[in-house]
Coordinates of C-alpha atoms in Angstrom, one line a residue:
Chain A
M19 CA 226.2 179.0 -83.9
L20 CA 226.5 178.6 -80.1
R21 CA 226.5 181.9 -78.1
K22 CA 229.5 183.0 -76.1
V23 CA 229.1 182.6 -72.3
C24 CA 230.5 185.1 -69.9
I25 CA 230.9 185.6 -66.2
V26 CA 230.5 189.2 -65.0
G27 CA 230.5 188.9 -61.2
G28 CA 230.1 186.8 -58.2
A29 CA 230.9 186.6 -54.5
T30 CA 230.9 184.2 -51.6
T31 CA 230.0 184.6 -47.9
P32 CA 233.0 183.9 -45.6
F33 CA 233.4 180.1 -45.4
D34 CA 233.4 178.8 -41.9
Y35 CA 232.3 176.1 -39.5
G36 CA 230.0 176.8 -36.6
P37 CA 228.1 179.9 -35.6
T38 CA 230.6 182.5 -36.9
G39 CA 229.5 182.8 -40.5
F40 CA 226.2 183.9 -41.9
E41 CA 223.4 182.6 -39.8
S42 CA 220.9 181.7 -42.6
I43 CA 221.4 180.4 -46.1
E44 CA 219.0 182.9 -47.6
G45 CA 220.7 185.8 -45.8
G46 CA 224.0 184.6 -47.1
A47 CA 222.7 184.4 -50.7
A48 CA 221.4 187.9 -50.4
E49 CA 224.7 189.2 -49.1
C50 CA 226.5 187.5 -52.0
V51 CA 224.2 189.2 -54.5
R52 CA 224.7 192.6 -52.7
E53 CA 228.5 192.2 -52.9
T54 CA 228.2 191.5 -56.7
Q55 CA 226.0 194.6 -57.1
R56 CA 228.7 196.7 -55.3
D57 CA 231.2 195.3 -57.8
I58 CA 229.0 195.8 -60.9
P59 CA 226.4 198.5 -60.0
E60 CA 224.6 198.2 -63.4
F61 CA 223.5 194.6 -62.5
S62 CA 219.9 194.5 -61.2
L63 CA 218.1 191.4 -59.9
R64 CA 215.4 192.4 -62.5
D65 CA 217.9 191.3 -65.2
I66 CA 217.9 187.6 -64.2
D67 CA 215.8 185.3 -66.3
L68 CA 216.9 181.9 -64.8
M69 CA 218.2 180.9 -61.4
I70 CA 220.1 177.6 -60.9
Y71 CA 220.7 176.4 -57.4
S72 CA 223.6 174.3 -56.4
H73 CA 223.2 172.2 -53.3
F74 CA 224.5 168.7 -52.5
S75 CA 223.0 167.2 -49.4
V76 CA 219.6 167.4 -47.9
H77 CA 221.1 165.5 -44.9
F78 CA 223.0 168.7 -44.0
G79 CA 220.2 171.1 -45.0
H80 CA 217.4 169.3 -43.1
Q81 CA 215.1 171.1 -45.6
L82 CA 213.9 169.6 -48.9
A83 CA 213.9 172.1 -51.8
A84 CA 215.7 174.7 -49.6
E85 CA 216.4 176.6 -52.9
W86 CA 212.7 177.6 -52.8
I87 CA 213.5 179.5 -49.5
I88 CA 216.4 181.3 -51.1
H89 CA 214.6 182.1 -54.3
D90 CA 211.6 183.5 -52.5
H91 CA 213.9 185.5 -50.2
L92 CA 215.7 187.1 -53.2
G93 CA 212.3 188.4 -54.4
L94 CA 212.5 186.4 -57.6
V95 CA 209.0 185.0 -57.9
G96 CA 208.1 184.2 -61.4
I97 CA 211.7 183.6 -62.5
P98 CA 212.3 179.9 -63.4
H99 CA 214.5 178.0 -61.0
Y100 CA 215.8 174.5 -60.4
R101 CA 218.4 172.8 -58.4
V102 CA 221.5 170.8 -59.6
E103 CA 223.0 168.1 -57.5
N104 CA 226.1 166.2 -58.5
G105 CA 228.1 165.3 -55.4
G106 CA 231.3 167.3 -54.9
N107 CA 230.9 168.5 -58.5
T108 CA 227.6 170.1 -57.8
G109 CA 229.0 173.6 -58.2
G110 CA 230.8 172.8 -61.5
S111 CA 227.6 171.0 -62.7
A112 CA 225.4 174.0 -61.9
L113 CA 227.9 176.3 -63.7
Y114 CA 227.8 173.9 -66.6
A115 CA 223.9 174.1 -66.6
A116 CA 224.0 177.9 -66.5
A117 CA 226.5 178.0 -69.4
L118 CA 224.3 175.7 -71.5
A119 CA 221.3 177.9 -70.8
V120 CA 223.1 180.9 -72.1
M121 CA 224.9 179.1 -74.9
S122 CA 221.6 177.8 -76.3
G123 CA 220.3 181.3 -76.6
H124 CA 217.3 180.5 -74.4
H125 CA 218.4 182.6 -71.4
D126 CA 220.5 185.7 -71.2
V127 CA 221.3 186.3 -67.5
V128 CA 221.5 183.3 -65.2
G129 CA 222.2 183.5 -61.5
V130 CA 223.7 180.5 -59.8
V131 CA 223.5 180.2 -56.0
G132 CA 225.3 177.4 -54.2
W133 CA 225.5 176.5 -50.5
E134 CA 226.1 173.9 -47.9
T135 CA 225.6 173.9 -44.1
M136 CA 227.9 171.1 -43.0
D137 CA 228.1 172.3 -39.5
S138 CA 224.5 171.3 -38.8
V139 CA 225.9 168.0 -37.6
S140 CA 229.1 166.9 -35.9
Q141 CA 232.3 166.5 -38.0
S142 CA 232.3 162.7 -37.8
Q143 CA 228.6 162.5 -38.5
G144 CA 229.2 164.9 -41.4
S145 CA 231.9 162.7 -42.8
E146 CA 229.5 159.8 -42.7
F147 CA 226.8 161.9 -44.5
I148 CA 229.1 162.8 -47.3
A149 CA 230.2 159.1 -47.6
M150 CA 226.5 158.2 -48.2
A151 CA 227.4 159.3 -51.8
S152 CA 229.6 156.2 -51.9
D153 CA 227.7 152.9 -52.5
I154 CA 226.3 152.3 -49.0
R155 CA 225.8 148.6 -49.8
Y156 CA 229.4 147.9 -50.6
E157 CA 231.6 150.8 -49.5
L158 CA 230.1 153.0 -46.9
I159 CA 229.6 150.1 -44.6
V160 CA 233.3 149.1 -44.7
G161 CA 235.2 152.3 -45.4
G162 CA 232.9 154.8 -43.7
I163 CA 234.4 158.0 -45.0
Y164 CA 235.8 159.4 -48.3
P165 CA 239.4 160.1 -47.1
I166 CA 239.8 156.3 -46.8
Y167 CA 238.8 155.6 -50.4
Y168 CA 241.0 158.5 -51.6
A169 CA 243.9 157.2 -49.5
A170 CA 243.7 153.8 -51.0
M171 CA 243.7 155.3 -54.5
A172 CA 246.5 157.7 -53.7
N173 CA 248.7 155.1 -52.0
K174 CA 249.0 153.1 -55.3
W175 CA 249.2 156.3 -57.4
M176 CA 252.1 157.6 -55.4
K177 CA 254.0 154.3 -55.6
D178 CA 253.3 154.1 -59.4
N179 CA 254.5 157.7 -59.9
N180 CA 257.3 157.9 -57.5
V181 CA 255.6 160.6 -55.5
T182 CA 256.3 160.9 -51.8
E183 CA 254.3 162.1 -48.8
E184 CA 256.4 165.2 -48.6
D185 CA 255.7 166.0 -52.3
V186 CA 252.0 166.1 -51.7
A187 CA 252.4 167.8 -48.3
S188 CA 253.8 170.7 -50.2
I189 CA 250.4 171.2 -51.8
S190 CA 248.7 171.2 -48.4
A191 CA 251.0 173.9 -47.1
K192 CA 250.7 175.9 -50.4
N193 CA 246.9 176.1 -50.3
R194 CA 246.6 176.9 -46.6
N195 CA 249.3 179.5 -46.9
N196 CA 247.6 181.0 -49.9
A197 CA 244.4 181.2 -47.8
M198 CA 246.2 183.4 -45.3
D199 CA 245.9 186.2 -47.8
N200 CA 242.1 185.7 -48.2
P201 CA 239.9 187.1 -45.5
K202 CA 236.9 184.9 -46.5
A203 CA 238.9 181.7 -46.2
Q204 CA 238.0 179.4 -43.4
W205 CA 241.7 178.7 -42.7
Y206 CA 242.3 182.5 -42.4
R207 CA 239.3 182.9 -40.1
N208 CA 240.0 180.0 -37.8
E209 CA 243.4 178.3 -37.6
H210 CA 245.0 181.4 -39.0
K211 CA 248.6 180.3 -39.3
Y212 CA 251.3 179.6 -41.9
I213 CA 252.3 175.9 -42.0
T214 CA 255.2 173.9 -43.4
V215 CA 255.6 170.6 -45.0
E216 CA 256.8 169.3 -41.7
D217 CA 253.6 170.4 -40.0
V218 CA 251.6 168.4 -42.6
M219 CA 253.9 165.4 -42.0
N220 CA 253.3 165.6 -38.3
S221 CA 249.6 166.0 -38.4
R222 CA 247.5 163.0 -37.3
L223 CA 246.9 160.0 -39.5
I224 CA 243.6 160.1 -41.3
S225 CA 244.3 157.2 -43.7
Y226 CA 247.7 156.4 -44.9
P227 CA 249.2 158.3 -46.7
I228 CA 246.7 161.1 -45.9
K229 CA 247.1 163.1 -42.7
K230 CA 244.8 165.7 -41.3
Y231 CA 246.4 168.6 -43.1
D232 CA 246.2 166.7 -46.4
C233 CA 242.4 167.0 -46.1
C234 CA 240.1 169.8 -47.0
L235 CA 237.9 171.6 -44.5
M236 CA 234.2 170.9 -43.7
S237 CA 232.3 174.2 -44.1
R238 CA 229.3 176.3 -44.1
G239 CA 229.1 178.8 -46.9
V240 CA 227.2 180.4 -49.8
A241 CA 228.3 181.5 -53.2
F242 CA 226.7 183.4 -56.1
V243 CA 227.9 183.6 -59.7
L244 CA 226.4 185.7 -62.5
V245 CA 226.6 183.9 -65.9
C246 CA 225.4 185.7 -69.0
S247 CA 225.5 186.5 -72.7
E248 CA 228.3 188.7 -74.1
E249 CA 225.7 191.4 -74.9
Y250 CA 224.7 191.7 -71.3
A251 CA 228.3 191.4 -70.1
K252 CA 229.3 194.4 -72.3
K253 CA 226.4 196.3 -70.7
V254 CA 227.2 195.7 -67.0
N255 CA 230.9 195.0 -66.8
P256 CA 232.5 195.9 -70.2
D257 CA 236.1 196.1 -68.8
G258 CA 236.0 193.1 -66.4
Y259 CA 234.0 190.3 -67.9
V260 CA 235.5 186.9 -68.7
T261 CA 234.4 184.2 -71.1
I262 CA 233.9 180.5 -70.6
D263 CA 235.8 179.4 -73.7
G264 CA 235.8 175.7 -73.0
M265 CA 234.0 173.3 -70.7
G266 CA 233.8 169.5 -70.2
L267 CA 231.8 167.3 -67.9
S268 CA 232.5 163.6 -67.5
S269 CA 231.7 160.6 -65.3
C270 CA 233.3 157.6 -63.8
T271 CA 232.2 154.6 -61.6
I272 CA 230.7 155.3 -58.2
R273 CA 232.9 152.5 -56.6
A274 CA 236.6 153.2 -57.3
G275 CA 237.2 149.4 -57.5
D276 CA 235.0 149.2 -60.5
R277 CA 237.3 151.2 -62.8
L278 CA 240.1 148.7 -63.2
N279 CA 238.9 147.4 -66.6
F280 CA 235.8 149.4 -67.5
P281 CA 235.0 148.9 -71.2
G282 CA 233.9 152.5 -71.6
W283 CA 237.4 153.7 -70.6
T284 CA 239.3 151.0 -72.5
E285 CA 237.5 152.3 -75.6
R286 CA 238.7 155.8 -75.0
Y287 CA 242.1 155.5 -73.5
G288 CA 243.2 151.9 -74.0
S289 CA 243.3 149.2 -71.3
G290 CA 244.6 149.8 -67.9
Y291 CA 243.3 153.4 -67.6
P292 CA 242.2 155.0 -65.3
E293 CA 242.9 152.1 -63.1
M294 CA 242.1 152.9 -59.5
T295 CA 244.7 155.6 -59.4
E296 CA 243.9 158.1 -62.2
F297 CA 240.9 160.4 -62.6
G298 CA 239.5 159.3 -66.0
A299 CA 236.6 161.7 -65.8
C300 CA 239.0 164.6 -65.2
R301 CA 241.0 163.7 -68.2
N302 CA 237.9 163.2 -70.3
A303 CA 236.4 166.5 -69.2
A304 CA 239.7 168.2 -69.9
D305 CA 239.8 166.7 -73.4
Q306 CA 236.4 168.2 -74.0
A307 CA 237.3 171.6 -72.5
Y308 CA 240.7 171.9 -74.2
K309 CA 239.2 171.0 -77.6
M310 CA 236.4 173.6 -77.2
A311 CA 238.9 176.3 -76.1
D312 CA 241.5 175.2 -78.7
I313 CA 244.1 174.4 -76.0
K314 CA 247.0 172.4 -77.4
N315 CA 249.6 172.7 -74.7
P316 CA 247.8 173.2 -71.3
L317 CA 250.9 173.9 -69.3
N318 CA 251.9 176.7 -71.7
E319 CA 248.5 178.1 -72.4
I320 CA 246.9 178.1 -69.0
D321 CA 248.2 180.6 -66.5
F322 CA 246.7 179.3 -63.3
G323 CA 243.8 177.3 -61.9
E324 CA 241.3 176.9 -59.1
I325 CA 241.0 173.2 -58.7
H326 CA 239.3 170.7 -56.4
D327 CA 241.9 169.9 -53.7
A328 CA 239.7 167.7 -51.5
F329 CA 243.0 166.1 -50.6
S330 CA 246.6 167.1 -51.4
T331 CA 246.9 163.8 -53.1
S332 CA 244.0 164.4 -55.4
E333 CA 245.3 167.8 -56.4
A334 CA 248.4 166.1 -57.5
Q335 CA 246.4 163.4 -59.3
I336 CA 244.4 166.2 -61.0
Y337 CA 247.6 167.8 -62.4
K338 CA 248.4 164.6 -64.2
A339 CA 244.8 164.2 -65.4
L340 CA 244.9 167.7 -66.8
Y341 CA 248.1 166.8 -68.8
L342 CA 250.2 169.3 -66.8
A343 CA 252.7 166.4 -66.1
D344 CA 253.0 162.7 -66.9
E345 CA 254.2 159.6 -65.1
N346 CA 257.8 160.5 -66.0
N347 CA 257.9 164.0 -64.6
I348 CA 255.0 164.4 -62.1
A349 CA 257.3 163.9 -59.1
Q350 CA 259.7 166.5 -60.4
F351 CA 256.8 168.8 -61.3
L352 CA 255.8 168.7 -57.6
R353 CA 259.3 169.1 -56.3
D354 CA 259.8 172.1 -58.6
K355 CA 256.8 173.8 -56.9
T356 CA 255.4 174.5 -60.4
T357 CA 252.0 175.2 -58.9
H358 CA 253.1 177.5 -56.1
M359 CA 252.4 181.3 -56.5
Y360 CA 255.8 181.9 -58.0
G361 CA 255.7 178.8 -60.2
E362 CA 254.8 178.3 -63.8
I363 CA 251.1 177.6 -63.2
P364 CA 249.9 178.6 -59.7
M365 CA 247.1 176.4 -58.5
N366 CA 244.5 177.5 -55.9
P367 CA 245.8 181.0 -55.2
G368 CA 242.4 181.5 -53.4
G369 CA 243.2 178.8 -50.9
G370 CA 241.3 175.9 -52.5
L371 CA 239.2 173.5 -50.5
M372 CA 242.0 173.0 -47.9
G373 CA 242.3 176.8 -47.3
Y374 CA 239.1 178.5 -48.4
G375 CA 236.8 175.7 -47.4
H376 CA 234.5 173.1 -49.0
P377 CA 230.8 173.8 -48.4
V378 CA 230.0 171.3 -51.2
G379 CA 227.3 173.1 -53.2
A380 CA 229.2 176.4 -53.1
T381 CA 232.7 175.0 -53.7
G382 CA 232.8 174.8 -57.5
L383 CA 231.3 178.3 -57.7
M384 CA 233.9 179.6 -55.2
S385 CA 236.6 178.3 -57.6
A386 CA 234.9 180.0 -60.6
I387 CA 234.6 183.3 -58.6
E388 CA 238.3 183.2 -57.6
C389 CA 239.2 182.5 -61.2
F390 CA 237.0 185.4 -62.3
Y391 CA 238.7 187.8 -59.8
Q392 CA 242.1 186.8 -61.0
L393 CA 241.3 187.4 -64.7
S394 CA 239.4 190.6 -64.1
G395 CA 242.1 192.2 -61.9
M396 CA 240.0 192.2 -58.7
I397 CA 242.4 190.3 -56.5
P398 CA 243.9 193.4 -54.8
Q399 CA 240.4 194.4 -53.7
K400 CA 239.3 190.9 -52.7
H401 CA 242.4 189.5 -51.1
L402 CA 244.5 191.2 -48.4
S403 CA 247.5 191.8 -50.7
K404 CA 248.9 191.2 -54.1
K405 CA 250.8 188.1 -52.8
T406 CA 248.2 185.8 -54.2
E407 CA 247.6 187.7 -57.4
V408 CA 248.6 185.8 -60.5
S409 CA 250.8 188.0 -62.7
D410 CA 248.8 189.3 -65.7
P411 CA 246.7 186.2 -66.3
E412 CA 244.8 185.6 -69.5
C413 CA 243.6 182.1 -69.1
G414 CA 242.5 180.1 -66.0
I415 CA 241.1 176.6 -65.4
V416 CA 238.4 175.7 -63.0
N417 CA 237.9 172.1 -61.8
S418 CA 235.1 170.6 -59.8
H419 CA 235.2 167.0 -58.6
A420 CA 232.8 164.5 -57.1
G421 CA 232.7 161.1 -55.4
T422 CA 235.9 159.1 -55.9
G423 CA 236.4 161.0 -59.2
T424 CA 232.8 160.0 -60.2
S425 CA 231.8 163.2 -61.8
I426 CA 234.3 165.9 -62.9
S427 CA 234.0 169.2 -64.7
N428 CA 236.6 171.5 -66.2
F429 CA 236.2 175.0 -67.5
I430 CA 238.6 177.2 -69.5
I431 CA 238.0 180.8 -68.7
R432 CA 239.7 183.7 -70.4
R433 CA 240.0 187.4 -70.0
V434 CA 238.6 189.3 -72.9
Chain B
M22 CA 182.5 143.9 -59.8
N23 CA 185.1 145.9 -61.6
E24 CA 187.3 146.0 -58.5
T25 CA 187.4 142.2 -58.3
V26 CA 188.6 142.0 -61.9
V27 CA 191.5 144.5 -61.3
L28 CA 192.6 142.6 -58.2
K29 CA 192.8 139.3 -60.1
R30 CA 194.9 140.9 -62.8
K31 CA 197.3 142.4 -60.3
D32 CA 197.7 139.0 -58.6
R33 CA 198.7 137.4 -61.8
I34 CA 201.2 140.1 -62.8
V35 CA 203.0 140.7 -59.5
K36 CA 203.9 138.0 -57.1
K37 CA 204.4 139.6 -53.8
P38 CA 207.3 138.1 -51.8
D39 CA 206.3 136.4 -48.5
F40 CA 208.9 137.3 -46.0
T41 CA 208.9 134.3 -43.7
E42 CA 212.5 134.5 -42.4
K43 CA 212.9 137.5 -40.2
K44 CA 215.7 138.6 -38.0
S45 CA 216.0 141.9 -36.1
Y46 CA 219.2 143.4 -34.8
R47 CA 218.1 146.9 -34.3
P48 CA 220.1 148.7 -31.6
V49 CA 218.0 149.9 -28.7
N50 CA 218.6 153.6 -29.4
V51 CA 216.7 153.6 -32.8
K52 CA 213.4 155.0 -31.7
E53 CA 211.9 156.1 -35.0
T54 CA 210.6 159.3 -33.5
G55 CA 210.5 161.0 -36.9
L56 CA 210.9 164.8 -37.0
S57 CA 211.0 166.8 -33.8
F58 CA 212.5 170.0 -32.3
I59 CA 214.2 168.9 -29.2
G60 CA 215.9 172.0 -27.8
H61 CA 217.5 175.3 -28.5
E62 CA 220.3 177.7 -27.4
I63 CA 220.6 181.5 -27.5
S64 CA 223.8 183.5 -27.4
E65 CA 224.5 185.8 -24.4
D66 CA 224.0 189.0 -26.5
G67 CA 220.6 187.6 -27.7
N68 CA 221.5 187.9 -31.3
V69 CA 221.9 184.3 -32.4
M70 CA 219.7 181.3 -31.8
N71 CA 220.4 177.6 -32.7
Q72 CA 217.6 175.0 -32.7
F73 CA 218.1 171.3 -32.3
F74 CA 216.2 169.2 -34.8
H75 CA 216.1 165.5 -34.4
Y76 CA 215.4 163.2 -37.4
D77 CA 215.3 159.5 -36.7
Q78 CA 214.1 157.2 -39.4
L79 CA 214.4 153.5 -40.3
Y80 CA 215.2 152.8 -43.9
T81 CA 214.5 149.6 -45.8
I82 CA 217.2 148.8 -48.4
R83 CA 215.3 146.6 -50.9
H84 CA 218.0 144.5 -52.5
G85 CA 215.7 143.2 -55.3
W86 CA 217.7 141.5 -58.0
N87 CA 220.9 141.9 -56.0
S88 CA 219.4 139.8 -53.1
K89 CA 221.2 136.6 -53.9
F90 CA 224.6 138.3 -53.1
F91 CA 223.5 139.6 -49.7
K92 CA 221.6 136.4 -48.8
G93 CA 224.7 134.5 -49.9
L94 CA 226.7 136.3 -47.2
L95 CA 224.4 134.9 -44.5
E96 CA 225.4 131.5 -45.9
G97 CA 229.1 132.2 -46.0
K98 CA 229.2 132.4 -49.8
I99 CA 230.4 135.1 -52.2
W100 CA 228.2 135.3 -55.2
G101 CA 229.3 137.1 -58.3
T102 CA 227.6 137.7 -61.7
R103 CA 228.8 136.9 -65.2
C104 CA 227.7 138.1 -68.6
P105 CA 226.7 135.1 -70.7
K106 CA 227.7 137.1 -73.8
C107 CA 231.2 138.5 -73.1
G108 CA 232.1 136.5 -70.0
D109 CA 233.0 139.5 -67.8
T110 CA 232.6 138.6 -64.1
W111 CA 232.0 140.9 -61.2
V112 CA 231.8 141.1 -57.5
P113 CA 230.4 143.6 -56.4
V114 CA 227.7 142.3 -58.7
R115 CA 226.0 143.8 -61.8
T116 CA 222.6 142.4 -62.8
H117 CA 223.2 143.7 -66.4
C118 CA 226.4 143.7 -68.4
W119 CA 228.5 147.0 -68.4
N120 CA 229.7 146.3 -72.0
L121 CA 227.7 148.6 -74.2
D122 CA 227.8 146.0 -77.1
C123 CA 226.1 143.5 -74.8
N124 CA 223.1 145.9 -74.6
L125 CA 222.5 145.4 -70.9
E126 CA 222.4 141.6 -71.2
K127 CA 221.1 140.1 -68.0
T128 CA 223.9 138.4 -66.1
E129 CA 224.0 135.0 -64.4
W130 CA 225.0 134.1 -60.9
V131 CA 228.4 132.4 -60.3
E132 CA 229.8 131.3 -56.9
M133 CA 233.2 133.0 -56.4
P134 CA 236.2 131.3 -54.8
L135 CA 237.0 132.5 -51.3
N136 CA 240.3 134.0 -52.2
G137 CA 241.6 137.2 -53.7
K138 CA 244.6 139.6 -54.2
V139 CA 245.2 143.1 -52.8
H140 CA 244.9 145.7 -55.6
T141 CA 245.5 148.7 -53.3
W142 CA 245.3 149.4 -49.6
T143 CA 245.3 152.0 -46.8
V144 CA 245.5 152.2 -43.1
A145 CA 242.7 154.3 -41.6
G146 CA 243.4 156.2 -38.4
W147 CA 240.1 158.1 -38.5
S148 CA 236.6 157.1 -39.7
G149 CA 232.9 157.8 -39.4
R150 CA 231.3 157.9 -36.0
S151 CA 230.2 154.3 -36.0
S152 CA 233.7 153.0 -36.8
L153 CA 235.9 155.0 -34.5
K154 CA 236.4 152.3 -31.9
R155 CA 237.7 149.8 -34.5
L156 CA 240.6 152.0 -35.5
P157 CA 243.2 151.5 -36.9
I158 CA 241.5 149.8 -39.8
I159 CA 243.3 148.3 -42.8
L160 CA 241.1 148.7 -45.8
V161 CA 242.0 146.9 -49.0
Y162 CA 240.5 146.9 -52.5
A163 CA 240.9 143.3 -53.5
V164 CA 240.0 141.3 -56.6
I165 CA 238.1 138.1 -55.7
G166 CA 238.7 135.2 -58.1
K167 CA 238.5 136.4 -61.8
S168 CA 236.3 139.4 -61.0
K169 CA 236.9 142.4 -63.3
V170 CA 236.5 144.8 -60.4
A171 CA 237.9 145.2 -56.9
I172 CA 235.8 145.1 -53.7
A173 CA 236.6 147.1 -50.6
N174 CA 236.8 145.3 -47.3
E175 CA 238.9 145.1 -44.1
L176 CA 242.1 143.1 -43.9
H177 CA 242.6 141.4 -40.5
G178 CA 245.3 139.2 -39.0
I179 CA 248.3 141.4 -40.0
K180 CA 250.1 144.5 -38.7
P181 CA 249.0 147.7 -40.5
W182 CA 252.6 148.3 -41.7
D183 CA 252.9 144.8 -43.2
V184 CA 250.3 145.1 -46.0
E185 CA 251.6 144.7 -49.6
F186 CA 250.3 145.3 -53.0
E187 CA 249.3 142.1 -54.8
M188 CA 249.5 140.0 -51.7
S189 CA 247.3 136.9 -51.7
L190 CA 244.2 136.8 -49.5
K191 CA 241.6 134.5 -48.2
V192 CA 238.0 135.5 -47.5
V193 CA 237.0 134.8 -43.9
F194 CA 233.4 134.9 -42.7
K195 CA 232.1 135.7 -39.3
P196 CA 230.5 132.8 -37.3
E197 CA 227.1 132.2 -38.9
E198 CA 225.1 133.5 -35.9
D199 CA 226.8 136.9 -36.1
R200 CA 226.1 137.5 -39.8
I201 CA 223.7 140.1 -41.0
G202 CA 223.7 139.8 -44.8
A203 CA 226.1 142.8 -45.3
V204 CA 229.6 142.9 -46.7
T205 CA 230.9 143.2 -43.1
D206 CA 230.0 139.5 -42.7
F207 CA 233.4 138.8 -44.1
H208 CA 236.8 140.3 -44.1
F209 CA 240.1 139.4 -45.7
E210 CA 243.1 137.7 -44.1
P211 CA 246.5 137.0 -45.6
A212 CA 246.5 133.7 -47.5
D213 CA 247.8 130.6 -45.6
G214 CA 251.6 130.6 -45.6
W215 CA 252.0 134.3 -46.3
E216 CA 254.9 135.9 -44.4
P217 CA 255.5 139.7 -44.0
S218 CA 258.7 141.1 -45.6
P219 CA 261.4 142.5 -43.3
I220 CA 260.8 146.0 -41.8
H221 CA 261.8 148.9 -44.0
Q222 CA 261.5 152.7 -44.1
E223 CA 257.9 152.9 -45.2
K224 CA 256.9 150.3 -42.6
E225 CA 258.6 152.4 -39.9
R226 CA 256.7 155.5 -41.1
I227 CA 253.3 153.7 -41.0
K228 CA 254.2 152.4 -37.5
E229 CA 255.0 156.0 -36.4
L230 CA 251.6 157.2 -37.7
V231 CA 249.6 154.4 -36.3
E232 CA 250.9 154.2 -32.8
P233 CA 249.1 157.3 -31.6
V234 CA 245.9 155.9 -33.1
Y235 CA 246.1 152.8 -30.9
K236 CA 246.6 155.0 -27.8
W237 CA 243.7 157.4 -28.8
V238 CA 241.3 154.6 -29.3
K239 CA 241.9 153.3 -25.8
T240 CA 240.7 156.6 -24.4
L241 CA 237.3 156.3 -26.3
K242 CA 234.3 155.4 -24.1

């Protein structure tokens, strides 16, 4: 019998770019733990029996095994630790690892710290560093940056699904405007303005059909999540803990062009899927998570989500991969603003990667933390108002996403 | 005595390549200085310090079993691979078959035709630092010959707003002396006889988005 896995607390530093955030990763990690302790005073660092570190790129960190610096700083000598790296899905994969550790019964209280310091190089250099996770022999050298690969995938997806630039621009505006209610969000701390679909449409071309405001932010930031057994959850946060009822992790090709006819996908979903347009790994990870959590109708049974909006287009593609809409109704699903705060299934009330920010190793954890806050009724104390609080949620989805859809995890999290 | 025996065995097992053909096109600014602290800054209130750390290394990409593809580019050829069991063909190449039932069968090399078809495309108005001056760039994922996968590369010889899904392409190589054995040795161009369709709403929109990019690139030093 697998053990139930719970989340009892977590916090992030403010996400930012440049010298306005926390000035050291270990200092940021310590502050995240301190904030968690303020939320759940019964939690002590002495309770932790495993630490998992979530960090994407040594290129940004200019320090191999930087987790050793953080671990040491937190005073946790003797406690086992290791780092998880899985591209943009590093945070989701670290959460997956922590959940497995608790589920197995081998560990009871697992701390997960994620971080990225993308402001250690210029923005254009940073884009190139991230793109080194694409195949440098075939793709980096011709495309150069991820938005170009995503744009090529989205261009065809939008044509195939009758989705317009305005439809996806509405997602960009939604997430940035949600972030205006979140004091830790990079958009709130810097640009600090409400935007419209028109603003998105008028922002500069990055790669057709993606414009500047269709893209997420490049960030510095740290996050901490506390994952544990139900026994421990009942001890430290009996009224506010949530459970990870379902989880799935799946993979796809590194080069987007290699998934037109991949035998592994043809076996699972028939020929012609995921093509270069759909996120097969997202669908597969959702299938696993839904099965585990006994979700039959995701649109009805899931109340909200914190998902990986690296681009407005990819958030829309993720809706479809998660079975929230299909090719017949995805365009209308977007036009109906189904995922806005007042819609049927609000997505990224915390601001997402476009509003909160995307310090890669911390991102998936940030999504899980926002999901936890919603389910445990903490939004009024963490956001500036109740505008971005989902009404009485019972079930949320967390999605973390890497490469061109190369590794994707989904988590179904429920209030107890 | 023992040492001599070991060396002989090693010689027999591993044949070390003798790199007789060498070409260097290293830019002058690659200095391979390794790791060094090269400066710092301190805020006026004295509370925050930033330090500048320089890391400059030369990497060797050892193409190993993929070498024939990259060497082929120098010769103006596109090599693909094919599984002798199931017949699937790829460019970019796979040295072992992707079909689980073929149990990682080693593939064989096949020369690909120099033509293809656009699978999907985009017009980039922004890129990594090393590509900014070439903007706007039309990037296509194209299927070469009977490949089961699409390969990304630039499309030249066409206005950014005139690209179409499924359009026929030809592979065009740079002059031999300019090739470096990388996929940038070739690009795509519309197949001979291809004509753009008349201007329509989407083309107008792309034009509107791309025009500022042309202007901005002219201001780059």
